[in-house]
Coordinates of C-alpha atoms in Angstrom, one line a residue:
Chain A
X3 CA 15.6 24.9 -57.1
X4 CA 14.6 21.9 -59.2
X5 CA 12.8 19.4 -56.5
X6 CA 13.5 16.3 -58.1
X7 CA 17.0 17.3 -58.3
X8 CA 17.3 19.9 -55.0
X9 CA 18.6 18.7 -51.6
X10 CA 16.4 16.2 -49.2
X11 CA 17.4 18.7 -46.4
X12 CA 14.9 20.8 -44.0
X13 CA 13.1 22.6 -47.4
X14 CA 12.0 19.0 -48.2
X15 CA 11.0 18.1 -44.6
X16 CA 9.1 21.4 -44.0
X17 CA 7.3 20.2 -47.8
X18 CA 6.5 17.0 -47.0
X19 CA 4.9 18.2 -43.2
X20 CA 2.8 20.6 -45.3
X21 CA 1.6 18.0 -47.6
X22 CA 0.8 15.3 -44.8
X23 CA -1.0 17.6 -42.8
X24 CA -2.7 19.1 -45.7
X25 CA -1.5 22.3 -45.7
X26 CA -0.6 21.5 -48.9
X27 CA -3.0 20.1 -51.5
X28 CA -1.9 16.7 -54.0
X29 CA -4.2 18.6 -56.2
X30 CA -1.8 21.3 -56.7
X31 CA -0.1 20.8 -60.4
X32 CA 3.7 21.4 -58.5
X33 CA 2.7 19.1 -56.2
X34 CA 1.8 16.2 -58.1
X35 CA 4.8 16.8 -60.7
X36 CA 7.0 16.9 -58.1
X37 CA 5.6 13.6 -56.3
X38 CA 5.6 12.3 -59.5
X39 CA 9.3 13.0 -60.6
X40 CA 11.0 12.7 -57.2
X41 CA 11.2 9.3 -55.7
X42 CA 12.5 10.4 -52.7
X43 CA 9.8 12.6 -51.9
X44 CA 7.0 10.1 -53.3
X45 CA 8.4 7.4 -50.9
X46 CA 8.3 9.7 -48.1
X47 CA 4.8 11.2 -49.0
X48 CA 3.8 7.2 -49.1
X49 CA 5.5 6.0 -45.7
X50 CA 3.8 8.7 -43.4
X51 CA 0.3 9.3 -45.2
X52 CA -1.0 6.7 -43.6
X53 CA 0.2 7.6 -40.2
X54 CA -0.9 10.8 -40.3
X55 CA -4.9 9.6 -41.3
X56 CA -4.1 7.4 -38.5
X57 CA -3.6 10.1 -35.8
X58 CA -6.5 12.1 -37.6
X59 CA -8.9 9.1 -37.0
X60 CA -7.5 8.7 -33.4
X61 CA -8.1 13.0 -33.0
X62 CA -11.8 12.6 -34.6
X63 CA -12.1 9.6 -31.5
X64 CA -11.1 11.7 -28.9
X65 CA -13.8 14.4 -30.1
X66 CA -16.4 11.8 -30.1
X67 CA -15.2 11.2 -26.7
X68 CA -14.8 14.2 -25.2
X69 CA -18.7 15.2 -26.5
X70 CA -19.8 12.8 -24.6
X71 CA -17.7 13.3 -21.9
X72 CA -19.4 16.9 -22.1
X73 CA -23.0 15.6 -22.1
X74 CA -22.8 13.0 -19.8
X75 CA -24.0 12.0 -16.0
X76 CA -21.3 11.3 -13.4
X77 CA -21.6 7.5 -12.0
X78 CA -22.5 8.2 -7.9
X79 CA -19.7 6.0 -7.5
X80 CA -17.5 7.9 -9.3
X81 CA -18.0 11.3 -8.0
X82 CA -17.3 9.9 -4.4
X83 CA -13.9 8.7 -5.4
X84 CA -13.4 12.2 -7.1
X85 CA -14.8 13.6 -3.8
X86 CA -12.4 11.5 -1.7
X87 CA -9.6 13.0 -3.9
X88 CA -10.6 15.9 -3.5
X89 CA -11.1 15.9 -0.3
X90 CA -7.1 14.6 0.5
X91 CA -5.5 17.0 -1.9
X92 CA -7.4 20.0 -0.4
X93 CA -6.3 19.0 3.5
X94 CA -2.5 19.9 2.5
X95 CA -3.9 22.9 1.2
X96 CA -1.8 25.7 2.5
X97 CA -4.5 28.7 4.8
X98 CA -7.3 28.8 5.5
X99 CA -10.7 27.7 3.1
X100 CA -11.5 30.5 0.7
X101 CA -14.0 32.7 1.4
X102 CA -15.0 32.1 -2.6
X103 CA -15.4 28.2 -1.3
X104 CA -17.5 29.4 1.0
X105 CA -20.1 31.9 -1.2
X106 CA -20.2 29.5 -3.7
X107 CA -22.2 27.4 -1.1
X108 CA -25.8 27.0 -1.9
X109 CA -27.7 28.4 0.7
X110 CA -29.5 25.0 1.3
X111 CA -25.7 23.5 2.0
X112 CA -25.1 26.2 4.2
X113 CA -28.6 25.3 6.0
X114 CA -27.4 21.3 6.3
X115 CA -24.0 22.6 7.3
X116 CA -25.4 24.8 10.6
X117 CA -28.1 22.3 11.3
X118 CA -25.3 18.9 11.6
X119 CA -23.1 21.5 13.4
X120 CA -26.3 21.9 15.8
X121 CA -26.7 18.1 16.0
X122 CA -23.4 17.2 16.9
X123 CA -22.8 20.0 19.4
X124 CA -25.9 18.7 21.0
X125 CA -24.5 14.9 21.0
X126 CA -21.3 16.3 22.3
X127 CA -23.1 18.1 24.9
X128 CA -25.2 14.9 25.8
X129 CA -21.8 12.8 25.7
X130 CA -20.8 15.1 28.2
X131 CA -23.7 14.5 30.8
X132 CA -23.5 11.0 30.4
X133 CA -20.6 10.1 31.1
X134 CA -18.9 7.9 33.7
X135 CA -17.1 9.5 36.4
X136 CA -14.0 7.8 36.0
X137 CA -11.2 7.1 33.1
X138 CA -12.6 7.5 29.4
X139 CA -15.0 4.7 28.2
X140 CA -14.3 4.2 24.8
X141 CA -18.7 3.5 23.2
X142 CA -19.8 0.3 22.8
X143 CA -22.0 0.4 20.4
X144 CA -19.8 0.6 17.4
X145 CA -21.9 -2.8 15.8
X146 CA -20.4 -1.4 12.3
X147 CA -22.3 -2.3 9.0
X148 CA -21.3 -0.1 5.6
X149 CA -19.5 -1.0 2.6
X150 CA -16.0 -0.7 2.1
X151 CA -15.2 1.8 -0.5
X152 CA -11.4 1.3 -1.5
X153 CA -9.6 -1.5 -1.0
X154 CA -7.4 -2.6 0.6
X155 CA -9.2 -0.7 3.5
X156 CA -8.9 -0.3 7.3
X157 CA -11.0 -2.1 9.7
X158 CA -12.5 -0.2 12.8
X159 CA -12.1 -2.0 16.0
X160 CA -14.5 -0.4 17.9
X161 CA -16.5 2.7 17.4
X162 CA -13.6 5.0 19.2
X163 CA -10.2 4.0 17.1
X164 CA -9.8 3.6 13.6
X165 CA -7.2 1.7 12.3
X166 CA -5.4 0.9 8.8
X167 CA -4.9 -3.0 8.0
X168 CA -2.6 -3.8 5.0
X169 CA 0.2 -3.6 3.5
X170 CA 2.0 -0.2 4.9
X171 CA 5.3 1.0 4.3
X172 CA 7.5 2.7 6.7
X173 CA 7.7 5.7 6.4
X174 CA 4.5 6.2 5.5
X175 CA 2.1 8.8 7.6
X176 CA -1.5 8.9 7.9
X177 CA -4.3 11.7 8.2
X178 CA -7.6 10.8 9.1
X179 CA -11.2 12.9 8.8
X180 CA -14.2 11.8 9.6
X181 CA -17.1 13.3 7.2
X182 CA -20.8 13.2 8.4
X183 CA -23.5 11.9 5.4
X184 CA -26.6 12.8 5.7
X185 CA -29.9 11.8 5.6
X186 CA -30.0 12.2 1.5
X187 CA -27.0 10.2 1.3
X188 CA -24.7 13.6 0.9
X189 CA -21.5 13.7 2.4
X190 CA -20.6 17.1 4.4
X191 CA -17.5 19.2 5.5
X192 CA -15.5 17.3 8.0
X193 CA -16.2 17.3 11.7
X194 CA -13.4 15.6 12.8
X195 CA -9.8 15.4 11.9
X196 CA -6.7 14.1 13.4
X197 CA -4.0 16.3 14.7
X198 CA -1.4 16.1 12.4
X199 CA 0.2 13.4 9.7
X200 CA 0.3 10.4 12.1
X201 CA 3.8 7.9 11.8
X202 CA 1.1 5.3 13.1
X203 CA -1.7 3.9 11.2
X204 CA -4.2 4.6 13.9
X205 CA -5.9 7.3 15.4
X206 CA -7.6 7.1 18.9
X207 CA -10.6 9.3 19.6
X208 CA -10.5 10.7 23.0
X209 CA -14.5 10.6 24.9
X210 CA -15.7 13.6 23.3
X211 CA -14.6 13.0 19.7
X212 CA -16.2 9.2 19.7
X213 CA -19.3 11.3 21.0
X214 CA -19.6 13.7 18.3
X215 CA -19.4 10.5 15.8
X216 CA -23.0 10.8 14.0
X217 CA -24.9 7.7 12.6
X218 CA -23.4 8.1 9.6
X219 CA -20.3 8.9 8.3
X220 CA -17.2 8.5 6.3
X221 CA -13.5 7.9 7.3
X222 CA -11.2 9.1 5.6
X223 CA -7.4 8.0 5.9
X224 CA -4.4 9.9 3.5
X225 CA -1.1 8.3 3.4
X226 CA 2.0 10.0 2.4
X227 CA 4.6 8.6 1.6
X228 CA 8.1 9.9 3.1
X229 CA 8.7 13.0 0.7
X230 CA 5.2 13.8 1.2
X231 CA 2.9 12.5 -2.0
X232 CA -0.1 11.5 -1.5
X233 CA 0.1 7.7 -1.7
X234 CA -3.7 7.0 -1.5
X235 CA -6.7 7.9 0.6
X236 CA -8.7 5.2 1.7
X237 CA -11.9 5.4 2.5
X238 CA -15.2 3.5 4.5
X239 CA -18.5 4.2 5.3
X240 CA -19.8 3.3 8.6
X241 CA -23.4 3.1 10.1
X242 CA -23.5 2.8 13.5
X243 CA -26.4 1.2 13.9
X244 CA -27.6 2.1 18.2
X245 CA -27.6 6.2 16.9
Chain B
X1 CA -6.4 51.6 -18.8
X2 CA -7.8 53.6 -21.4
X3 CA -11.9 54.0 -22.2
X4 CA -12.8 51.4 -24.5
X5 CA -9.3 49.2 -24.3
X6 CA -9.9 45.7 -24.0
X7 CA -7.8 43.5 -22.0
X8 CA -6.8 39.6 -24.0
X9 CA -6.4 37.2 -21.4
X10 CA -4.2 34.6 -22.9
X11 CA -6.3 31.0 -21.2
X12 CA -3.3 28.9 -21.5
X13 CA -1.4 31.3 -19.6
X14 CA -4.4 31.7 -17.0
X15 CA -4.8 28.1 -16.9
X16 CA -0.6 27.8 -16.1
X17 CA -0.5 30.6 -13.2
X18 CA -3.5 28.6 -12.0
X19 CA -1.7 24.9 -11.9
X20 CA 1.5 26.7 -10.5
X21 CA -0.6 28.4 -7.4
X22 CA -2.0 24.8 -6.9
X23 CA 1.1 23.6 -6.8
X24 CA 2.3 26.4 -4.1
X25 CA -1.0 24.9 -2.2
X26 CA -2.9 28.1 -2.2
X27 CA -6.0 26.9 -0.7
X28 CA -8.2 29.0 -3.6
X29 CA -6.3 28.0 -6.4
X30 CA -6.7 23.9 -5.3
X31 CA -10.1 24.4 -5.3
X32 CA -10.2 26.2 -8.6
X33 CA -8.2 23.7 -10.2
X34 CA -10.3 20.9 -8.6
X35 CA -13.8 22.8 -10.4
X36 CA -12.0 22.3 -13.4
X37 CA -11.0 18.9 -12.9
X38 CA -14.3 17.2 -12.4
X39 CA -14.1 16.9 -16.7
X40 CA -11.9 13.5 -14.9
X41 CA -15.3 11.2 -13.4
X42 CA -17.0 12.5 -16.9
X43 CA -14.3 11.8 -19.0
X44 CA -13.3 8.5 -17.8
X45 CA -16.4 6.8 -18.2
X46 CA -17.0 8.4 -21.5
X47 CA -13.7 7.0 -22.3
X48 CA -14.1 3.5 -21.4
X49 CA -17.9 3.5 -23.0
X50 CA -15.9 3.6 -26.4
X51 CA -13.2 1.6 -25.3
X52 CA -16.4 -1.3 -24.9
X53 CA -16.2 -1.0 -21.0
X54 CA -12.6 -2.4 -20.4
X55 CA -13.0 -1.8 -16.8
X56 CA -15.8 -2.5 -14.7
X57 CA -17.5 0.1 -12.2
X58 CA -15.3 -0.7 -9.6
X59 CA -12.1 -0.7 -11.3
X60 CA -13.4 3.0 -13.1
X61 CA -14.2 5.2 -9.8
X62 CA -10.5 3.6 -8.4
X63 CA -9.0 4.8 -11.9
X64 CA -11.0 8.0 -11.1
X65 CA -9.3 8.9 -8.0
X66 CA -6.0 7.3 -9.6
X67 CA -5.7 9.7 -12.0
X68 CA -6.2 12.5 -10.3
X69 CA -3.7 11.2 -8.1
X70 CA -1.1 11.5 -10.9
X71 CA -2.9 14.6 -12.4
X72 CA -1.5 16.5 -9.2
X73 CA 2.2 14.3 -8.8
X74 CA 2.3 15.7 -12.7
X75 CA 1.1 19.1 -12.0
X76 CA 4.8 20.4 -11.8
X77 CA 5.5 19.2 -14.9
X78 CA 2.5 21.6 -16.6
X79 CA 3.5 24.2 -19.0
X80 CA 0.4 25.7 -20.1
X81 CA 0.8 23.9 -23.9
X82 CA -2.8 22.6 -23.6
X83 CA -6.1 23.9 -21.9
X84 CA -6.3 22.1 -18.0
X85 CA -9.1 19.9 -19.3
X86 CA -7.3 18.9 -22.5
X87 CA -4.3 17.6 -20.4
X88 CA -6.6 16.4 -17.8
X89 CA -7.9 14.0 -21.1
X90 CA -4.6 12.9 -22.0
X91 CA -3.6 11.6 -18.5
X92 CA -7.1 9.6 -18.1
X93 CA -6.8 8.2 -21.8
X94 CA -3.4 7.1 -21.3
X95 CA -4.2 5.6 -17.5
X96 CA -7.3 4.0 -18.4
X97 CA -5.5 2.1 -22.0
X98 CA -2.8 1.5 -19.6
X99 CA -5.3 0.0 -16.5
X100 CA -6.9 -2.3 -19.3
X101 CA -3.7 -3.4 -20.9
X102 CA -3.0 -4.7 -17.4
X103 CA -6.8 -6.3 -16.7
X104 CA -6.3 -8.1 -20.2
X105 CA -2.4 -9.2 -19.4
X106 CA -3.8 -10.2 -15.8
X107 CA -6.7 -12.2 -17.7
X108 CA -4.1 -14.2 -20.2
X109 CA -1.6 -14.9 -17.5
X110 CA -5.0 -16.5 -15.6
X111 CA -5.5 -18.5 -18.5
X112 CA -8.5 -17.3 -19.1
X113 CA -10.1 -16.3 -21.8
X114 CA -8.0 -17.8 -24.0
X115 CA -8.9 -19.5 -27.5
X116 CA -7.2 -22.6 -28.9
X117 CA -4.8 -20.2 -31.4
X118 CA -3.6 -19.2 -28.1
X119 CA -5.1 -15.3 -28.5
X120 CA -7.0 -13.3 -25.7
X121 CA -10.2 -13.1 -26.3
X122 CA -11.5 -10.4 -24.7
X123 CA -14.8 -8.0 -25.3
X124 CA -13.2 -4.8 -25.2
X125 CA -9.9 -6.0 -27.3
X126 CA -11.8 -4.3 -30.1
X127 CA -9.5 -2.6 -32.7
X128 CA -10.2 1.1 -31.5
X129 CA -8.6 -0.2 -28.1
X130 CA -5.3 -1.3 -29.9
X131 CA -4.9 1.4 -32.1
X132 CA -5.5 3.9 -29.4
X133 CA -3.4 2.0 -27.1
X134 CA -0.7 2.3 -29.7
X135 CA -0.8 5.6 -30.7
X136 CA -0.9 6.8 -26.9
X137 CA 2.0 4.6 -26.0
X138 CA 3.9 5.9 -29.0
X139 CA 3.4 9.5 -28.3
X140 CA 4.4 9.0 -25.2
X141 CA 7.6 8.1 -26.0
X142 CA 8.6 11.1 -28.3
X143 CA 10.6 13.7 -27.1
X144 CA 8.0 16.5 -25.6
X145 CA 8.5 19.1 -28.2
X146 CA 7.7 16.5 -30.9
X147 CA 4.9 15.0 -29.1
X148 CA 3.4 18.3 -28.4
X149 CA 3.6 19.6 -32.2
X150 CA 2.3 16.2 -33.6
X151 CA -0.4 16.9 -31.0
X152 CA -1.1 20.8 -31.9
X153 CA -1.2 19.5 -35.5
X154 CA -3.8 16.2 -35.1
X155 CA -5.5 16.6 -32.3
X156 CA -5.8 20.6 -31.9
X157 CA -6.0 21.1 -35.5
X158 CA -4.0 24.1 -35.3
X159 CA -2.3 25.3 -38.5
X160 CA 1.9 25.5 -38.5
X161 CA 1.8 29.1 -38.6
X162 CA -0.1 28.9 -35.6
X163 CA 2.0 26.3 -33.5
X164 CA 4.5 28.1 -33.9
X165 CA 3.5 31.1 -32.6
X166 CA 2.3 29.1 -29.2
X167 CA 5.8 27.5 -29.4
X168 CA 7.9 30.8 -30.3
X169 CA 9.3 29.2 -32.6
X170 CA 9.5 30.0 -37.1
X171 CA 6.8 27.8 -39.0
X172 CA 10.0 26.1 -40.9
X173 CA 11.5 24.9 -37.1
X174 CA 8.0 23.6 -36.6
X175 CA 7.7 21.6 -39.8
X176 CA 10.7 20.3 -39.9
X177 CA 10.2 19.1 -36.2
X178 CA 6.8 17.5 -37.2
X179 CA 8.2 15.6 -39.9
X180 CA 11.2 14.3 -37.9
X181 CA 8.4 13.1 -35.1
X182 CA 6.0 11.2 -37.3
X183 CA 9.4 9.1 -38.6
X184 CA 10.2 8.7 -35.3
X185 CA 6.7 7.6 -34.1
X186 CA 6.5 5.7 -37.1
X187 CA 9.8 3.9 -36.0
X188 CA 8.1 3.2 -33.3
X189 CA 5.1 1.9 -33.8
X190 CA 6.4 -0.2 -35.9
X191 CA 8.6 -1.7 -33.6
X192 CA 6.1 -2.1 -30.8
X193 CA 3.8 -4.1 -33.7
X194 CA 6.8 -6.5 -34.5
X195 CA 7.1 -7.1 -30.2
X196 CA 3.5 -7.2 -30.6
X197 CA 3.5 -10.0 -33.2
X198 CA 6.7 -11.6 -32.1

């Protein structure tokens, strides 16, 4: 077939792809006498050069990108919201935690894991003692300090309930959890978590639970949305300041 | 299995029965996936260091856990055509042009920022911004087969021959297909720079 004189039909397309991607050299003789004879293909060779150096340039930006995605630090700030996703996504997790999840721990997590275990049994144990003889008396020394990690973001009225101010749907349900953070800042496996997906956004914290509360923590709120997505999770960190 | 045989393990099909146990919520394969997917904090503020820092700190950790949000509502939608951390980039490039398309529109309707000519001025409207903005926004709105050759082709530098045996499909259904997308996208882009102009 004679190019100049052949068919623009699927032969030419499949050409003209080669040529732009550079599959196929302009250096070639065949190639040059045929973008030189043929207008047809010349003006097509002409219209999407140009976009294809275009998506090479953006491709060669993307690399640049992704090396330094590969050799970079992750902001602190940044791993705690890909914690908090983490974190929501894993709690509709289907069984029981792997026991891979668990091996992979580093014996020094394990270590912080049994010793805030210890701690808060021990609170819960002292919460116990202390307590009044008669009704549940919610504490009263949630004086709450902390930053507010997401917003919009609940509001705690007290050291025992933790509710969800904004603007809510119906329909909506909540989760919450309640993460201890350590001493280094670290934020551990949950100790608390509510019982199911809550239709209310609020979640009440019988004597015990409000007990086992360490200085520390963060609350953790997941709202679905009524065919079950994950809408957002909304977090805060709380100090309470009398532990 | 034989002395000596070696077993291939395709990882785009590895990386697909992975995404579809996370999507059954197997506990292991979440947590898998989730290993894999902490490229998103790194990638993100890689991505908006080029950009010239569209978004602030703030505004990058809420894109973080935004688009791992969507990385999961999208996980059904997977097929294996890319490696979990190459579609992992594509969601946070597109999120984070589309976050700062927004911050800038926000900023204009303000009135801020705003010269006499009428144009935004804005630090990260630098031209890498626009063009990737454009090009994203334009591959997005090809038909999947075309935007997943045109991206096996540019951005995977993979050779026809070789797209086309991913795809199962001949190298001349490839070609032709690649050809018919950049017009398209060139259609296009076009258009969106005349709206742009206009």
């Amino acid at each position: 077939m004679n190019p100049k004189d052949g068919p623009h039909d699927s032969t030419h397309e499949a050409w003209i792809a080669e040529l732009i991607a550079g599959e196929r050299s302009t250096n070639d003789p065949s190639v040059s006498e045929r973008l030189r004879e043929c207008a047809t293909c010349r003006a097509d060779f002409e219209a999407l050069r140009s976009l294809g150096a275009a998506l090479d340039a953006d491709a060669d930006f993307d690399a640049r990108v992704i090396e330094q995605a590969e050799k970079g630090d992750i902001a602190p700030r940044d791993r705690a919201a890909f914690e908090r996703a983490r974190e929501a996504q894993l709690s509709t997790a289907v069984g029981a935690p792997s026991p891979s999840a668990n091996s992979s721990a580093t014996p020094h997590l394990r270590l912080v894991w049994v010793r805030v275990a210890v701690v808060a049994a021990l609170v819960l144990i002292g919460v116990w003692f202390k307590r009044p003889s008669t009704g549940v008396s919610p504490l009263t020394d949630g004086q709450l300090s902390g930053e507010y990690v997401l917003r919009p973001c609940g509001v705690i009225d007290g050291a025992n309930t933790f509710v969800i101010e904004g603007e809510l749907s119906k329909g909506w349900k909540y989760s919450f959890r309640v993460c201890p953070i350590d001493d280094g800042g670290n934020m551990l496996e949950p100790i608390l978590r509510s019982p199911a997906w809550l239709s209310t956004p609020r979640w009440e914290l019988d004597a015990a639970q409000a007990g086992a509360l360490p200085k520390r923590f963060r609350w953790f709120v997941d709202i679905q949305d009524s065919r079950q997505n994950l809408v957002k999770t909304l977090t805060c960190d709380v100090e309470l300041r009398s532990r | 299995m034989a002395v000596g045989a070696t077993q291939s393990i395709d990882p785009y099909a590895a990386d697909l029965a992975l995404v579809r146990a996370a999507c059954a919520r197997e506990r292991p394969a979440m947590e898998s996936l989730f290993e894999r997917l902490q490229c998103v904090p790194r990638i993100i503020g890689a991505l908006n260091r080029s950009l010239g820092t569209p978004l602030d700190p703030e505004e990058q950790s809420d894109l973080v856990q935004d688009v791992l949000i969507v990385l999961w509502k999208k996980l059904e939608e997977y097929q294996g055509e890319a490696r979990i951390e190459t579609y992992a980039y594509r969601v946070c490039r597109f999120e984070l042009l589309n976050a700062a398309r927004k911050k800038r529109r926000r900023r204009i309707l303000d009135g801020g920022d705003v010269e006499e000519s009428g144009r935004a001025v804005d630090s990260s409207d630098s031209g890498q911004i626009l063009i990737a903005d454009t090009i994203t926004r334009g591959l997005a709105r090809l038909d999947r087969d075309e935007s997943t050759i045109v991206r096996l082709k540019h951005y995977d530098s993979l050779k026809f021959d070789e797209i086309a045996t991913r795809l199962g499909l001949s190298a001349n259904t490839v070609k032709t297909r690649y050809y018919r997308a950049l017009n398209r996208l060139k259609t296009l882009l076009t258009e969106a720079g005349e709206e742009g102009s206009a």
